[in-house]
Coordinates of C-alpha atoms in Angstrom, one line a residue:
M1 CA -7.8 25.3 4.3
P2 CA -6.0 22.3 2.7
L3 CA -5.2 19.4 4.9
R4 CA -1.5 19.3 5.7
R5 CA 0.7 16.3 6.2
E6 CA 1.5 17.4 9.8
R7 CA -2.2 17.6 10.6
L8 CA -2.9 14.2 9.1
L9 CA -0.2 12.8 11.4
Q10 CA -1.8 14.5 14.4
L11 CA -5.2 13.0 13.5
M12 CA -3.8 9.5 13.0
G13 CA -1.9 9.5 16.3
P14 CA 1.8 8.6 16.7
L15 CA 3.5 6.4 14.2
P16 CA 5.2 3.3 15.7
T17 CA 8.6 4.1 17.1
P18 CA 11.2 2.5 14.7
A19 CA 13.7 0.1 16.1
P20 CA 16.9 -1.1 14.3
L21 CA 15.8 -3.2 11.3
A22 CA 18.3 -6.0 12.1
P23 CA 17.4 -7.7 8.7
Q24 CA 18.0 -11.3 8.0
V25 CA 17.6 -13.4 4.8
E26 CA 16.0 -16.7 5.8
E27 CA 15.6 -18.3 2.4
R28 CA 16.8 -17.6 -1.2
V29 CA 15.1 -19.4 -4.1
V30 CA 16.2 -19.0 -7.8
L31 CA 13.1 -19.0 -10.1
E32 CA 12.8 -19.4 -13.8
G33 CA 14.8 -16.9 -15.8
G34 CA 17.2 -16.1 -12.9
L35 CA 14.6 -14.2 -10.8
V36 CA 15.4 -14.6 -7.1
R37 CA 12.8 -14.7 -4.3
E38 CA 14.1 -14.1 -0.8
R39 CA 12.2 -14.6 2.4
V40 CA 13.5 -11.9 4.7
T41 CA 12.7 -10.7 8.2
Y42 CA 13.3 -7.3 9.8
Q43 CA 12.1 -5.4 12.9
V44 CA 9.4 -2.8 12.6
E45 CA 9.1 -2.0 16.3
K46 CA 11.1 -3.0 19.3
G47 CA 10.4 -6.7 19.8
E48 CA 8.3 -7.1 16.6
R49 CA 9.8 -8.8 13.6
I50 CA 7.9 -9.4 10.4
A51 CA 8.5 -11.6 7.4
A52 CA 8.4 -10.4 3.8
Y53 CA 9.2 -11.6 0.3
L54 CA 11.7 -9.7 -1.8
F55 CA 12.1 -10.3 -5.5
L56 CA 15.3 -9.5 -7.3
P57 CA 15.6 -9.5 -11.1
P58 CA 18.8 -10.9 -12.6
G59 CA 21.7 -8.5 -13.2
D60 CA 23.9 -6.4 -11.0
R61 CA 22.8 -2.9 -11.6
P62 CA 20.6 -1.1 -9.1
R63 CA 16.9 -1.3 -10.1
P64 CA 13.8 0.8 -9.2
A65 CA 11.8 -0.9 -6.4
I66 CA 8.1 -1.2 -5.9
L67 CA 6.3 -1.9 -2.6
C68 CA 3.4 -4.3 -3.3
L69 CA 0.6 -4.1 -0.7
H70 CA -1.8 -7.0 -0.5
Q71 CA -5.6 -6.8 -0.5
H72 CA -8.1 -7.6 2.3
A73 CA -11.0 -9.6 0.8
G74 CA -11.8 -10.9 4.3
Q75 CA -9.1 -13.6 3.6
Y76 CA -7.0 -13.3 6.7
D77 CA -5.0 -16.4 5.9
L78 CA -3.6 -14.6 2.8
G79 CA -1.2 -11.7 3.0
K80 CA 2.2 -11.5 1.3
S81 CA 1.8 -14.9 -0.3
E82 CA -0.7 -13.5 -2.8
P83 CA 1.3 -10.7 -4.3
A84 CA 4.3 -13.1 -4.3
G85 CA 2.3 -15.6 -6.5
L86 CA 2.4 -18.4 -4.0
A87 CA -1.4 -18.5 -3.2
G88 CA -4.6 -16.9 -4.0
D89 CA -5.9 -15.0 -7.1
P90 CA -3.5 -14.7 -10.0
N91 CA -4.9 -11.2 -10.7
Q92 CA -3.2 -10.3 -7.4
F93 CA 0.3 -11.6 -8.2
L94 CA 1.6 -8.1 -8.3
A95 CA 5.1 -8.5 -6.8
L96 CA 5.9 -11.5 -9.0
E97 CA 4.6 -9.8 -12.2
L98 CA 6.5 -6.6 -11.6
A99 CA 9.7 -8.4 -10.7
R100 CA 9.5 -10.3 -14.0
R101 CA 9.2 -6.9 -15.6
G102 CA 12.5 -5.8 -14.1
Y103 CA 11.6 -4.2 -10.8
V104 CA 12.8 -5.2 -7.3
T105 CA 9.6 -5.8 -5.4
L106 CA 8.8 -6.3 -1.7
T107 CA 5.6 -7.6 -0.1
Y108 CA 4.8 -8.3 3.6
D109 CA 1.7 -9.1 5.8
H110 CA -0.4 -6.3 7.2
L111 CA -1.1 -6.8 10.9
G112 CA -3.8 -9.4 11.3
F113 CA -3.0 -11.3 8.1
E114 CA -1.2 -14.6 7.3
E115 CA 1.8 -14.8 9.7
R116 CA 0.6 -11.8 11.7
R117 CA -2.8 -13.3 12.8
H118 CA -3.7 -13.7 16.4
P119 CA -3.5 -17.2 17.9
R120 CA -6.9 -17.0 19.5
L121 CA -8.9 -14.1 17.9
A122 CA -10.6 -14.7 14.5
G123 CA -9.6 -12.5 11.6
R124 CA -12.1 -9.6 11.8
D125 CA -12.3 -9.9 15.6
Y126 CA -8.5 -9.3 15.8
E127 CA -8.7 -6.5 13.3
R128 CA -11.4 -4.8 15.4
F129 CA -9.4 -5.5 18.6
E130 CA -6.3 -3.8 17.3
F131 CA -8.4 -0.8 16.0
T132 CA -10.2 -0.2 19.3
R133 CA -7.2 -1.0 21.5
R134 CA -5.1 1.6 19.7
L135 CA -7.9 4.2 19.9
S136 CA -7.9 3.8 23.7
Y137 CA -4.3 5.0 23.7
G138 CA -4.9 7.9 21.2
R139 CA -3.5 5.9 18.3
T140 CA -5.0 4.3 15.2
L141 CA -4.7 1.2 13.2
Q142 CA -4.0 3.4 10.2
A143 CA -0.9 4.7 11.9
K144 CA 0.3 1.1 12.5
Y145 CA -0.3 0.1 8.8
A146 CA 1.3 3.2 7.4
G147 CA 4.2 2.9 9.8
D148 CA 4.8 -0.7 8.8
A149 CA 4.8 0.4 5.1
M150 CA 7.4 3.1 5.8
R151 CA 9.6 0.6 7.6
A152 CA 9.4 -1.5 4.4
V153 CA 10.7 1.5 2.5
D154 CA 13.5 1.7 5.1
Y155 CA 14.3 -1.9 4.4
L156 CA 14.4 -1.5 0.6
L157 CA 16.8 1.4 1.0
T158 CA 19.3 -1.0 2.8
R159 CA 19.5 -3.2 -0.3
P160 CA 22.3 -2.5 -2.8
E161 CA 20.1 -3.9 -5.6
V162 CA 17.7 -0.9 -5.1
D163 CA 18.0 2.5 -6.7
G164 CA 16.6 4.6 -3.8
R165 CA 15.8 7.5 -6.1
R166 CA 13.2 5.3 -7.9
L167 CA 10.7 3.9 -5.5
G168 CA 7.0 3.1 -6.1
C169 CA 4.0 1.6 -4.4
I170 CA 1.0 -0.4 -5.7
G171 CA -1.9 -2.2 -4.2
H172 CA -5.5 -3.4 -4.8
S173 CA -8.4 -2.7 -2.4
L174 CA -6.9 -2.5 1.1
G175 CA -3.5 -2.4 -0.7
G176 CA -4.7 0.6 -2.8
Q177 CA -6.0 2.4 0.3
Q178 CA -2.6 1.9 2.0
T179 CA -0.8 3.0 -1.1
L180 CA -2.6 6.3 -0.9
F181 CA -2.1 6.8 2.9
T182 CA 1.6 5.8 2.7
M183 CA 2.3 8.0 -0.3
A184 CA 0.6 10.9 1.4
L185 CA 2.9 10.5 4.3
D186 CA 6.2 9.3 2.8
P187 CA 7.7 11.5 0.0
R188 CA 10.4 8.8 -0.6
L189 CA 7.8 7.0 -2.7
R190 CA 7.9 8.6 -6.1
V191 CA 5.1 6.8 -8.1
G192 CA 1.9 5.1 -7.0
V193 CA -0.9 3.0 -8.3
A194 CA -4.1 2.3 -6.3
S195 CA -6.6 -0.2 -7.7
C196 CA -10.1 0.0 -6.2
G197 CA -8.7 1.4 -3.0
F198 CA -10.7 4.5 -2.1
A199 CA -13.6 6.8 -2.7
S200 CA -14.6 9.9 -0.8
L201 CA -15.7 9.3 2.8
A202 CA -18.9 11.3 2.0
S203 CA -19.9 8.8 -0.6
I204 CA -19.0 5.8 1.5
F205 CA -21.1 7.1 4.5
A206 CA -24.0 8.1 2.2
A207 CA -24.2 4.6 0.9
A208 CA -23.8 3.1 4.5
I209 CA -20.8 1.0 3.5
N210 CA -18.7 -0.6 6.2
H211 CA -15.0 -0.8 5.5
N212 CA -11.7 -2.1 7.0
F213 CA -10.9 -0.6 10.3
A214 CA -7.7 1.1 9.2
L215 CA -9.7 3.5 7.0
Y216 CA -11.2 5.3 10.0
V217 CA -9.0 8.2 11.3
P218 CA -10.8 10.2 14.0
G219 CA -11.5 13.8 12.9
L220 CA -10.5 13.2 9.2
A221 CA -14.0 13.7 7.8
A222 CA -14.5 16.8 9.9
E223 CA -11.4 18.4 8.4
G224 CA -11.2 17.0 4.9
D225 CA -11.8 13.9 2.8
I226 CA -9.9 11.4 0.7
G227 CA -9.2 13.9 -2.0
D228 CA -7.1 15.8 0.5
L229 CA -4.9 12.8 1.0
L230 CA -4.5 12.4 -2.7
A231 CA -3.6 16.1 -3.0
L232 CA -0.7 15.5 -0.5
V233 CA 0.8 13.1 -3.1
A234 CA 1.1 16.0 -5.7
P235 CA 3.1 16.5 -7.8
R236 CA 4.3 12.8 -7.8
P237 CA 2.8 10.5 -10.4
F238 CA -0.3 8.6 -9.2
L239 CA -2.7 6.3 -11.2
I240 CA -6.1 5.5 -9.9
V241 CA -7.7 2.4 -11.2
A242 CA -11.5 2.2 -10.4
G243 CA -14.4 0.1 -11.4
R244 CA -17.6 1.9 -12.2
E245 CA -19.6 -0.8 -10.6
D246 CA -17.4 -1.3 -7.5
P247 CA -19.9 -2.0 -4.7
I248 CA -17.7 -0.8 -1.9
F249 CA -16.1 2.3 -3.4
P250 CA -18.8 4.4 -5.1
F251 CA -17.5 5.7 -8.4
T252 CA -19.0 9.1 -7.7
G253 CA -16.8 9.2 -4.7
V254 CA -13.7 8.2 -6.7
L255 CA -14.4 11.0 -9.1
A256 CA -14.9 13.5 -6.2
A257 CA -11.4 12.6 -4.8
Y258 CA -9.8 12.7 -8.3
H259 CA -11.2 16.1 -9.2
Q260 CA -10.3 17.6 -5.9
A261 CA -6.7 16.4 -6.2
R262 CA -6.5 17.2 -9.9
A263 CA -6.9 20.9 -9.1
V264 CA -3.8 20.8 -6.9
Y265 CA -1.9 18.9 -9.6
E266 CA -2.8 21.4 -12.2
Q267 CA -1.7 24.3 -9.9
A268 CA 1.6 22.5 -9.6
G269 CA 1.9 22.2 -13.4
A270 CA 1.7 18.4 -13.1
A271 CA -1.7 17.6 -14.6
D272 CA -0.2 14.7 -16.6
R273 CA 1.0 13.0 -13.3
L274 CA -2.5 12.2 -12.0
A275 CA -4.6 9.8 -14.0
L276 CA -7.8 7.9 -13.6
L277 CA -8.4 4.5 -15.4
D278 CA -12.1 3.8 -15.0
L279 CA -13.1 0.2 -15.8
A280 CA -16.5 -1.2 -16.9
A281 CA -16.1 -3.6 -13.9
G282 CA -16.6 -4.0 -10.2
H283 CA -14.0 -4.5 -7.5
A284 CA -11.3 -6.1 -9.7
F285 CA -7.8 -5.6 -11.1
P286 CA -8.0 -7.5 -14.4
P287 CA -5.0 -8.1 -16.7
D288 CA -5.6 -5.2 -19.1
A289 CA -5.8 -2.8 -16.1
R290 CA -2.6 -4.3 -14.6
A291 CA -0.9 -3.9 -18.0
Q292 CA -1.7 -0.2 -17.9
A293 CA -0.6 0.1 -14.3
Y294 CA 2.7 -1.5 -15.0
A295 CA 3.2 0.8 -18.0
W296 CA 2.6 3.7 -15.6
F297 CA 5.6 2.6 -13.6
D298 CA 7.7 2.1 -16.7
R299 CA 6.8 5.7 -17.7
W300 CA 7.8 7.3 -14.5
L301 CA 10.4 4.9 -13.0
G302 CA 11.7 2.9 -15.9
A303 CA 12.8 -0.7 -15.1

């Protein structure tokens, strides 16, 4: 029996209880070409405010918006600043590049990264602490990550610069994983791109690969696999970018998830809306792959 969204939510445990966003714009910087970068804050849960960077292309018409989720890479000092183009790897400047292409973009820190690090616990220790603490209450770190992403969508929908009918999501590695989980849960996101973000759990376990703690949802492997999550996205457009030599996401497992979901897309008459871009590369999101990813958004959202 196919995994249903309601069952996925049961396995993940409760999503965080939303509180009023109470958004504030703390800084507004005009960049080259009239592009605007705002530092904004909003509330994701009662008493928990987070910071994000919002990019606004010039002009006064509502634009499609893309949520840009940062990678992991064990670099807990980096979060939203990398997609924003303020630090880190230029191949990860997703929010800045897409904004220059005409999209409103938003990027924030996952719990445990950049401004959301713990004052005493080191990066992976804090990630593990949040994972195990939540399990003790019947919750998961994945529910927190997905809930925060859905609150980011809530925030985008408050902005008059955003066309709420045209929302997308993109990420690399952890960001790609979270793009998949968030789109499986939130139908408001219409188009997705995940770069080096997932493979079947069966392939990961067979290769004895350890992953970020948010990947692990109790009971998921007993009832389905990553292909079931991807099937929940159907018939919305979704592009998978995968490196054939990726050491942490076996390509055989990527193919397994892709083919499982493709059957569902085909049944829905939407075979052209699921695509796999396989690279002769490892765990990377190089310029040629990003160009094709951005063209995917142009095709289905149109800046």
